């Protein structure tokens, strides 16, 4: 029994637990960024597909905890078409993800993360038209990146949502619900492709409390101490993580 416990709580899993807790705080606070941070870390610890599969379940439950309070503020006219098209793109993209070379996949992850970090640091905003076509393009890009490379393509949707002339709580709600719906589709795709036959659901389950507690803490911090500097710090961390995964 003792040997089973020791083997289960490996160095990699303990490291993943601690990193996931920190990333969950970021996710709970800002509504984005946590997934972009944890996926490359998990890829380094366990390999791309296994790492993504391990973190998908905790991410789902963490989002499930923080989502209810945001639901009343969701603008479904904006979210529905974007989330629907991104979900379709995820399903198509996963075909490539599950057959790609792990080394090339990690490099692609790093490149996209660095690009996203630079855009966030420059505080880039979309200033064009907002209609069904633009939502479709954003949705296809978001889902395509998520499904094909395994990293949350949410930053594309985030930049689109943040450019909307609405209250921050509404922007955050749109970001959260889109991320949650995409997570359901992504997780469902992995289940249909039998990824969890080769991945320990027990290890993934051990990581769930880290994301739930971290998400709740991040949500609480957002209420009592909203700070403009948080986004910049998150972007810098993303940039560093992106460079590290490219190099390693």
PDB file of C-alpha atoms in Angstrom:
ATOM      1  CA  UNK A   1       0.000   0.000   0.000  1.00  0.00           C
ATOM      2  CA  UNK A   2       2.798   2.368   0.955  1.00  0.00           C
ATOM      3  CA  UNK A   3       4.646   1.616  -2.291  1.00  0.00           C
ATOM      4  CA  UNK A   4       1.502   2.405  -4.300  1.00  0.00           C
ATOM      5  CA  UNK A   5       1.121   5.776  -2.582  1.00  0.00           C
ATOM      6  CA  UNK A   6       4.807   6.616  -3.101  1.00  0.00           C
ATOM      7  CA  UNK A   7       4.615   5.722  -6.794  1.00  0.00           C
ATOM      8  CA  UNK A   8       1.415   7.700  -7.211  1.00  0.00           C
ATOM      9  CA  UNK A   9       2.763  10.875  -5.636  1.00  0.00           C
ATOM     10  CA  UNK A  10       5.779  11.256  -7.886  1.00  0.00           C
ATOM     11  CA  UNK A  11       7.986  14.343  -8.060  1.00  0.00           C
ATOM     12  CA  UNK A  12       6.303  15.283 -11.335  1.00  0.00           C
ATOM     13  CA  UNK A  13       2.808  15.025  -9.845  1.00  0.00           C
ATOM     14  CA  UNK A  14       3.708  17.046  -6.732  1.00  0.00           C
ATOM     15  CA  UNK A  15       5.297  19.724  -8.935  1.00  0.00           C
ATOM     16  CA  UNK A  16       2.202  19.735 -11.146  1.00  0.00           C
ATOM     17  CA  UNK A  17      -0.049  20.120  -8.070  1.00  0.00           C
ATOM     18  CA  UNK A  18       1.840  23.199  -6.833  1.00  0.00           C
ATOM     19  CA  UNK A  19       2.058  24.802 -10.287  1.00  0.00           C
ATOM     20  CA  UNK A  20      -1.619  24.126 -10.950  1.00  0.00           C
ATOM     21  CA  UNK A  21      -2.581  25.834  -7.690  1.00  0.00           C
ATOM     22  CA  UNK A  22      -0.706  29.003  -8.693  1.00  0.00           C
ATOM     23  CA  UNK A  23      -2.113  28.952 -12.219  1.00  0.00           C
ATOM     24  CA  UNK A  24      -5.622  28.441 -10.836  1.00  0.00           C
ATOM     25  CA  UNK A  25      -5.264  31.631  -8.785  1.00  0.00           C
ATOM     26  CA  UNK A  26      -4.439  33.472 -12.016  1.00  0.00           C
ATOM     27  CA  UNK A  27      -7.418  31.865 -13.769  1.00  0.00           C
ATOM     28  CA  UNK A  28      -9.818  32.659 -10.939  1.00  0.00           C
ATOM     29  CA  UNK A  29      -8.603  36.248 -10.666  1.00  0.00           C
ATOM     30  CA  UNK A  30      -8.532  37.301 -14.303  1.00  0.00           C
ATOM     31  CA  UNK A  31     -10.666  34.654 -16.022  1.00  0.00           C
ATOM     32  CA  UNK A  32      -7.801  33.672 -18.342  1.00  0.00           C
ATOM     33  CA  UNK A  33      -4.069  32.981 -18.385  1.00  0.00           C
ATOM     34  CA  UNK A  34      -4.036  30.051 -15.990  1.00  0.00           C
ATOM     35  CA  UNK A  35      -4.601  27.488 -18.705  1.00  0.00           C
ATOM     36  CA  UNK A  36      -1.918  29.004 -20.927  1.00  0.00           C
ATOM     37  CA  UNK A  37       0.542  28.760 -18.048  1.00  0.00           C
ATOM     38  CA  UNK A  38      -0.158  25.235 -16.846  1.00  0.00           C
ATOM     39  CA  UNK A  39      -0.380  23.428 -20.209  1.00  0.00           C
ATOM     40  CA  UNK A  40       3.287  23.950 -21.226  1.00  0.00           C
ATOM     41  CA  UNK A  41       4.413  23.102 -17.681  1.00  0.00           C
ATOM     42  CA  UNK A  42       2.455  19.847 -17.834  1.00  0.00           C
ATOM     43  CA  UNK A  43       3.874  19.168 -21.297  1.00  0.00           C
ATOM     44  CA  UNK A  44       7.403  19.452 -19.905  1.00  0.00           C
ATOM     45  CA  UNK A  45       6.589  17.180 -16.958  1.00  0.00           C
ATOM     46  CA  UNK A  46       4.570  14.455 -18.703  1.00  0.00           C
ATOM     47  CA  UNK A  47       4.709  15.080 -22.465  1.00  0.00           C
ATOM     48  CA  UNK A  48       2.178  17.144 -24.474  1.00  0.00           C
ATOM     49  CA  UNK A  49      -0.843  14.845 -24.842  1.00  0.00           C
ATOM     50  CA  UNK A  50      -0.540  13.186 -21.419  1.00  0.00           C
ATOM     51  CA  UNK A  51       0.061  16.528 -19.711  1.00  0.00           C
ATOM     52  CA  UNK A  52      -2.938  18.129 -21.414  1.00  0.00           C
ATOM     53  CA  UNK A  53      -5.144  15.151 -20.548  1.00  0.00           C
ATOM     54  CA  UNK A  54      -4.099  15.270 -16.883  1.00  0.00           C
ATOM     55  CA  UNK A  55      -4.903  18.972 -16.530  1.00  0.00           C
ATOM     56  CA  UNK A  56      -8.160  18.976 -18.527  1.00  0.00           C
ATOM     57  CA  UNK A  57     -10.225  17.375 -15.754  1.00  0.00           C
ATOM     58  CA  UNK A  58      -9.029  19.722 -12.940  1.00  0.00           C
ATOM     59  CA  UNK A  59      -9.527  22.682 -15.278  1.00  0.00           C
ATOM     60  CA  UNK A  60     -13.113  21.594 -15.925  1.00  0.00           C
ATOM     61  CA  UNK A  61     -13.989  21.292 -12.227  1.00  0.00           C
ATOM     62  CA  UNK A  62     -12.197  24.522 -11.366  1.00  0.00           C
ATOM     63  CA  UNK A  63     -14.169  26.410 -13.996  1.00  0.00           C
ATOM     64  CA  UNK A  64     -17.356  24.747 -12.770  1.00  0.00           C
ATOM     65  CA  UNK A  65     -16.796  26.282  -9.328  1.00  0.00           C
ATOM     66  CA  UNK A  66     -16.169  29.879 -10.411  1.00  0.00           C
ATOM     67  CA  UNK A  67     -18.639  30.000 -13.323  1.00  0.00           C
ATOM     68  CA  UNK A  68     -22.062  30.258 -11.559  1.00  0.00           C
ATOM     69  CA  UNK A  69     -21.486  33.776 -10.237  1.00  0.00           C
ATOM     70  CA  UNK A  70     -20.509  34.979 -13.695  1.00  0.00           C
ATOM     71  CA  UNK A  71     -23.466  33.485 -15.599  1.00  0.00           C
ATOM     72  CA  UNK A  72     -25.900  36.382 -14.995  1.00  0.00           C
ATOM     73  CA  UNK A  73     -23.450  38.772 -16.685  1.00  0.00           C
ATOM     74  CA  UNK A  74     -22.886  36.720 -19.870  1.00  0.00           C
ATOM     75  CA  UNK A  75     -23.766  38.383 -23.187  1.00  0.00           C
ATOM     76  CA  UNK A  76     -25.053  35.335 -25.051  1.00  0.00           C
ATOM     77  CA  UNK A  77     -25.425  37.235 -28.316  1.00  0.00           C
ATOM     78  CA  UNK A  78     -21.646  37.608 -28.373  1.00  0.00           C
ATOM     79  CA  UNK A  79     -20.767  34.277 -26.805  1.00  0.00           C
ATOM     80  CA  UNK A  80     -23.104  31.784 -28.534  1.00  0.00           C
ATOM     81  CA  UNK A  81     -21.815  32.024 -32.150  1.00  0.00           C
ATOM     82  CA  UNK A  82     -18.189  32.389 -31.067  1.00  0.00           C
ATOM     83  CA  UNK A  83     -18.301  29.409 -28.696  1.00  0.00           C
ATOM     84  CA  UNK A  84     -20.189  27.229 -31.194  1.00  0.00           C
ATOM     85  CA  UNK A  85     -17.701  27.778 -34.013  1.00  0.00           C
ATOM     86  CA  UNK A  86     -14.702  27.416 -31.675  1.00  0.00           C
ATOM     87  CA  UNK A  87     -16.102  24.085 -30.449  1.00  0.00           C
ATOM     88  CA  UNK A  88     -16.307  22.754 -34.014  1.00  0.00           C
ATOM     89  CA  UNK A  89     -12.733  23.915 -34.666  1.00  0.00           C
ATOM     90  CA  UNK A  90     -11.540  22.140 -31.511  1.00  0.00           C
ATOM     91  CA  UNK A  91     -12.958  18.812 -32.682  1.00  0.00           C
ATOM     92  CA  UNK A  92     -11.235  19.150 -36.058  1.00  0.00           C
ATOM     93  CA  UNK A  93      -7.949  20.363 -34.541  1.00  0.00           C
ATOM     94  CA  UNK A  94      -7.662  17.438 -32.147  1.00  0.00           C
ATOM     95  CA  UNK A  95      -7.103  15.094 -35.077  1.00  0.00           C
ATOM     96  CA  UNK A  96      -3.741  16.825 -35.643  1.00  0.00           C
ATOM     97  CA  UNK A  97      -2.953  17.153 -31.936  1.00  0.00           C
ATOM     98  CA  UNK A  98      -3.194  13.431 -31.252  1.00  0.00           C
ATOM     99  CA  UNK A  99      -0.956  12.506 -34.202  1.00  0.00           C
ATOM    100  CA  UNK A 100       1.682  15.275 -33.991  1.00  0.00           C
ATOM    101  CA  UNK A 101       5.316  14.805 -32.977  1.00  0.00           C
ATOM    102  CA  UNK A 102       5.644  15.755 -29.269  1.00  0.00           C
ATOM    103  CA  UNK A 103       8.816  17.804 -29.777  1.00  0.00           C
ATOM    104  CA  UNK A 104       7.332  19.883 -32.592  1.00  0.00           C
ATOM    105  CA  UNK A 105       4.132  20.255 -30.602  1.00  0.00           C
ATOM    106  CA  UNK A 106       5.983  21.741 -27.615  1.00  0.00           C
ATOM    107  CA  UNK A 107       7.814  24.215 -29.857  1.00  0.00           C
ATOM    108  CA  UNK A 108       4.512  25.280 -31.438  1.00  0.00           C
ATOM    109  CA  UNK A 109       3.011  25.710 -27.963  1.00  0.00           C
ATOM    110  CA  UNK A 110       5.893  27.945 -26.926  1.00  0.00           C
ATOM    111  CA  UNK A 111       5.697  30.108 -30.050  1.00  0.00           C
ATOM    112  CA  UNK A 112       1.972  30.753 -29.626  1.00  0.00           C
ATOM    113  CA  UNK A 113       2.348  31.500 -25.913  1.00  0.00           C
ATOM    114  CA  UNK A 114       5.161  34.006 -26.557  1.00  0.00           C
ATOM    115  CA  UNK A 115       3.059  35.700 -29.250  1.00  0.00           C
ATOM    116  CA  UNK A 116       0.067  35.936 -26.925  1.00  0.00           C
ATOM    117  CA  UNK A 117       2.243  37.329 -24.124  1.00  0.00           C
ATOM    118  CA  UNK A 118       3.642  40.057 -26.401  1.00  0.00           C
ATOM    119  CA  UNK A 119       0.149  41.063 -27.518  1.00  0.00           C
ATOM    120  CA  UNK A 120      -1.009  41.277 -23.902  1.00  0.00           C
ATOM    121  CA  UNK A 121       2.065  43.284 -22.877  1.00  0.00           C
ATOM    122  CA  UNK A 122       1.370  45.745 -25.686  1.00  0.00           C
ATOM    123  CA  UNK A 123      -2.233  45.907 -24.468  1.00  0.00           C
ATOM    124  CA  UNK A 124      -3.469  45.195 -27.980  1.00  0.00           C
ATOM    125  CA  UNK A 125      -7.199  45.541 -28.548  1.00  0.00           C
ATOM    126  CA  UNK A 126      -9.442  44.750 -31.480  1.00  0.00           C
ATOM    127  CA  UNK A 127     -10.978  47.948 -32.850  1.00  0.00           C
ATOM    128  CA  UNK A 128     -12.841  46.655 -35.888  1.00  0.00           C
ATOM    129  CA  UNK A 129     -16.476  45.741 -36.489  1.00  0.00           C
ATOM    130  CA  UNK A 130     -18.339  43.418 -34.145  1.00  0.00           C
ATOM    131  CA  UNK A 131     -20.740  41.134 -35.991  1.00  0.00           C
ATOM    132  CA  UNK A 132     -21.416  37.475 -36.710  1.00  0.00           C
ATOM    133  CA  UNK A 133     -18.544  37.244 -39.208  1.00  0.00           C
ATOM    134  CA  UNK A 134     -15.941  38.621 -36.784  1.00  0.00           C
ATOM    135  CA  UNK A 135     -17.247  36.353 -34.017  1.00  0.00           C
ATOM    136  CA  UNK A 136     -16.942  33.419 -36.397  1.00  0.00           C
ATOM    137  CA  UNK A 137     -13.352  34.272 -37.295  1.00  0.00           C
ATOM    138  CA  UNK A 138     -12.410  34.723 -33.638  1.00  0.00           C
ATOM    139  CA  UNK A 139     -14.183  31.472 -32.743  1.00  0.00           C
ATOM    140  CA  UNK A 140     -12.477  29.491 -35.505  1.00  0.00           C
ATOM    141  CA  UNK A 141      -9.067  30.864 -34.532  1.00  0.00           C
ATOM    142  CA  UNK A 142      -9.663  30.229 -30.825  1.00  0.00           C
ATOM    143  CA  UNK A 143     -10.851  26.660 -31.344  1.00  0.00           C
ATOM    144  CA  UNK A 144      -8.261  25.915 -34.000  1.00  0.00           C
ATOM    145  CA  UNK A 145      -5.375  26.827 -31.704  1.00  0.00           C
ATOM    146  CA  UNK A 146      -6.913  24.972 -28.767  1.00  0.00           C
ATOM    147  CA  UNK A 147      -7.670  21.804 -30.668  1.00  0.00           C
ATOM    148  CA  UNK A 148      -4.534  21.692 -32.814  1.00  0.00           C
ATOM    149  CA  UNK A 149      -1.861  22.648 -30.293  1.00  0.00           C
ATOM    150  CA  UNK A 150      -3.496  21.805 -26.984  1.00  0.00           C
ATOM    151  CA  UNK A 151      -3.012  25.276 -25.527  1.00  0.00           C
ATOM    152  CA  UNK A 152      -6.037  27.421 -24.690  1.00  0.00           C
ATOM    153  CA  UNK A 153      -6.697  29.648 -27.687  1.00  0.00           C
ATOM    154  CA  UNK A 154      -8.752  31.750 -25.323  1.00  0.00           C
ATOM    155  CA  UNK A 155      -6.449  34.791 -25.531  1.00  0.00           C
ATOM    156  CA  UNK A 156      -7.764  35.423 -29.044  1.00  0.00           C
ATOM    157  CA  UNK A 157     -11.312  35.514 -27.671  1.00  0.00           C
ATOM    158  CA  UNK A 158     -10.091  37.422 -24.597  1.00  0.00           C
ATOM    159  CA  UNK A 159      -8.678  40.261 -26.700  1.00  0.00           C
ATOM    160  CA  UNK A 160     -11.920  40.357 -28.690  1.00  0.00           C
ATOM    161  CA  UNK A 161     -14.098  40.415 -25.571  1.00  0.00           C
ATOM    162  CA  UNK A 162     -11.943  42.993 -23.778  1.00  0.00           C
ATOM    163  CA  UNK A 163     -12.365  45.390 -26.694  1.00  0.00           C
ATOM    164  CA  UNK A 164     -16.140  45.423 -26.236  1.00  0.00           C
ATOM    165  CA  UNK A 165     -17.557  48.642 -24.722  1.00  0.00           C
ATOM    166  CA  UNK A 166     -19.096  46.839 -21.733  1.00  0.00           C
ATOM    167  CA  UNK A 167     -18.415  46.537 -18.002  1.00  0.00           C
ATOM    168  CA  UNK A 168     -15.374  44.501 -16.846  1.00  0.00           C
ATOM    169  CA  UNK A 169     -17.635  41.998 -15.044  1.00  0.00           C
ATOM    170  CA  UNK A 170     -19.447  41.318 -18.324  1.00  0.00           C
ATOM    171  CA  UNK A 171     -16.164  40.949 -20.197  1.00  0.00           C
ATOM    172  CA  UNK A 172     -14.909  38.512 -17.562  1.00  0.00           C
ATOM    173  CA  UNK A 173     -18.180  36.541 -17.688  1.00  0.00           C
ATOM    174  CA  UNK A 174     -17.959  36.184 -21.485  1.00  0.00           C
ATOM    175  CA  UNK A 175     -14.362  35.004 -21.178  1.00  0.00           C
ATOM    176  CA  UNK A 176     -15.198  32.449 -18.474  1.00  0.00           C
ATOM    177  CA  UNK A 177     -18.208  30.889 -20.199  1.00  0.00           C
ATOM    178  CA  UNK A 178     -16.378  30.591 -23.534  1.00  0.00           C
ATOM    179  CA  UNK A 179     -13.428  28.921 -21.820  1.00  0.00           C
ATOM    180  CA  UNK A 180     -15.733  26.567 -19.951  1.00  0.00           C
ATOM    181  CA  UNK A 181     -17.687  25.498 -23.040  1.00  0.00           C
ATOM    182  CA  UNK A 182     -14.453  24.942 -24.971  1.00  0.00           C
ATOM    183  CA  UNK A 183     -13.116  22.854 -22.079  1.00  0.00           C
ATOM    184  CA  UNK A 184     -16.183  20.592 -22.188  1.00  0.00           C
ATOM    185  CA  UNK A 185     -15.745  20.014 -25.927  1.00  0.00           C
ATOM    186  CA  UNK A 186     -11.989  19.484 -25.605  1.00  0.00           C
ATOM    187  CA  UNK A 187     -12.428  17.011 -22.750  1.00  0.00           C
ATOM    188  CA  UNK A 188     -15.182  15.218 -24.642  1.00  0.00           C
ATOM    189  CA  UNK A 189     -12.911  14.886 -27.667  1.00  0.00           C
ATOM    190  CA  UNK A 190     -10.161  13.287 -25.583  1.00  0.00           C
ATOM    191  CA  UNK A 191     -12.680  10.849 -24.105  1.00  0.00           C
ATOM    192  CA  UNK A 192     -13.999   9.888 -27.559  1.00  0.00           C
ATOM    193  CA  UNK A 193     -10.418   9.377 -28.798  1.00  0.00           C
ATOM    194  CA  UNK A 194      -9.763   7.047 -25.818  1.00  0.00           C
ATOM    195  CA  UNK A 195      -6.913   9.215 -24.529  1.00  0.00           C
ATOM    196  CA  UNK A 196      -7.831   8.363 -20.935  1.00  0.00           C
ATOM    197  CA  UNK A 197      -7.143   4.685 -21.541  1.00  0.00           C
ATOM    198  CA  UNK A 198      -3.450   5.598 -21.409  1.00  0.00           C
ATOM    199  CA  UNK A 199      -3.689   8.406 -18.825  1.00  0.00           C
ATOM    200  CA  UNK A 200      -4.244   7.939 -15.097  1.00  0.00           C
ATOM    201  CA  UNK A 201      -7.602   9.421 -14.135  1.00  0.00           C
ATOM    202  CA  UNK A 202      -6.525   8.946 -10.495  1.00  0.00           C
ATOM    203  CA  UNK A 203      -3.537  11.262 -10.964  1.00  0.00           C
ATOM    204  CA  UNK A 204      -5.765  13.789 -12.706  1.00  0.00           C
ATOM    205  CA  UNK A 205      -8.233  13.540  -9.829  1.00  0.00           C
ATOM    206  CA  UNK A 206      -5.465  14.297  -7.324  1.00  0.00           C
ATOM    207  CA  UNK A 207      -4.882  17.590  -9.136  1.00  0.00           C
ATOM    208  CA  UNK A 208      -8.539  18.672  -8.956  1.00  0.00           C
ATOM    209  CA  UNK A 209      -8.397  20.196  -5.401  1.00  0.00           C
ATOM    210  CA  UNK A 210      -5.421  22.358  -6.422  1.00  0.00           C
ATOM    211  CA  UNK A 211      -7.364  23.990  -9.224  1.00  0.00           C
ATOM    212  CA  UNK A 212     -10.613  24.338  -7.285  1.00  0.00           C
ATOM    213  CA  UNK A 213      -9.015  25.942  -4.220  1.00  0.00           C
ATOM    214  CA  UNK A 214      -6.762  28.138  -6.358  1.00  0.00           C
ATOM    215  CA  UNK A 215      -9.703  29.278  -8.504  1.00  0.00           C
ATOM    216  CA  UNK A 216     -11.798  30.192  -5.462  1.00  0.00           C
ATOM    217  CA  UNK A 217      -8.860  32.088  -3.950  1.00  0.00           C
ATOM    218  CA  UNK A 218      -8.265  33.956  -7.208  1.00  0.00           C
ATOM    219  CA  UNK A 219     -11.945  34.885  -7.459  1.00  0.00           C
ATOM    220  CA  UNK A 220     -11.868  36.180  -3.881  1.00  0.00           C
ATOM    221  CA  UNK A 221      -8.752  38.268  -4.563  1.00  0.00           C
ATOM    222  CA  UNK A 222     -10.433  39.777  -7.635  1.00  0.00           C
ATOM    223  CA  UNK A 223     -13.242  41.052  -5.419  1.00  0.00           C
ATOM    224  CA  UNK A 224     -11.123  42.575  -2.670  1.00  0.00           C
ATOM    225  CA  UNK A 225      -8.077  43.739  -4.602  1.00  0.00           C
ATOM    226  CA  UNK A 226      -8.570  44.321  -8.340  1.00  0.00           C
ATOM    227  CA  UNK A 227      -5.262  45.517  -9.750  1.00  0.00           C
ATOM    228  CA  UNK A 228      -4.207  46.743 -13.194  1.00  0.00           C
ATOM    229  CA  UNK A 229      -0.690  45.380 -12.709  1.00  0.00           C
ATOM    230  CA  UNK A 230      -1.939  41.786 -12.455  1.00  0.00           C
ATOM    231  CA  UNK A 231      -2.408  41.435 -16.198  1.00  0.00           C
ATOM    232  CA  UNK A 232       1.113  42.661 -16.926  1.00  0.00           C
ATOM    233  CA  UNK A 233       2.662  40.257 -14.420  1.00  0.00           C
ATOM    234  CA  UNK A 234       0.656  37.407 -15.935  1.00  0.00           C
ATOM    235  CA  UNK A 235       1.869  38.356 -19.429  1.00  0.00           C
ATOM    236  CA  UNK A 236       5.510  38.402 -18.319  1.00  0.00           C
ATOM    237  CA  UNK A 237       5.103  34.962 -16.727  1.00  0.00           C
ATOM    238  CA  UNK A 238       3.551  33.660 -19.947  1.00  0.00           C
ATOM    239  CA  UNK A 239       6.437  35.033 -21.988  1.00  0.00           C
ATOM    240  CA  UNK A 240       9.012  33.322 -19.765  1.00  0.00           C
ATOM    241  CA  UNK A 241       7.123  29.992 -19.817  1.00  0.00           C
ATOM    242  CA  UNK A 242       6.806  30.180 -23.608  1.00  0.00           C
ATOM    243  CA  UNK A 243      10.552  30.760 -24.066  1.00  0.00           C
ATOM    244  CA  UNK A 244      11.411  27.938 -21.653  1.00  0.00           C
ATOM    245  CA  UNK A 245       9.269  25.346 -23.443  1.00  0.00           C
ATOM    246  CA  UNK A 246      10.776  26.342 -26.825  1.00  0.00           C
ATOM    247  CA  UNK A 247      14.326  25.985 -25.496  1.00  0.00           C
ATOM    248  CA  UNK A 248      13.736  22.753 -23.579  1.00  0.00           C
TER     249      UNK A 248
END
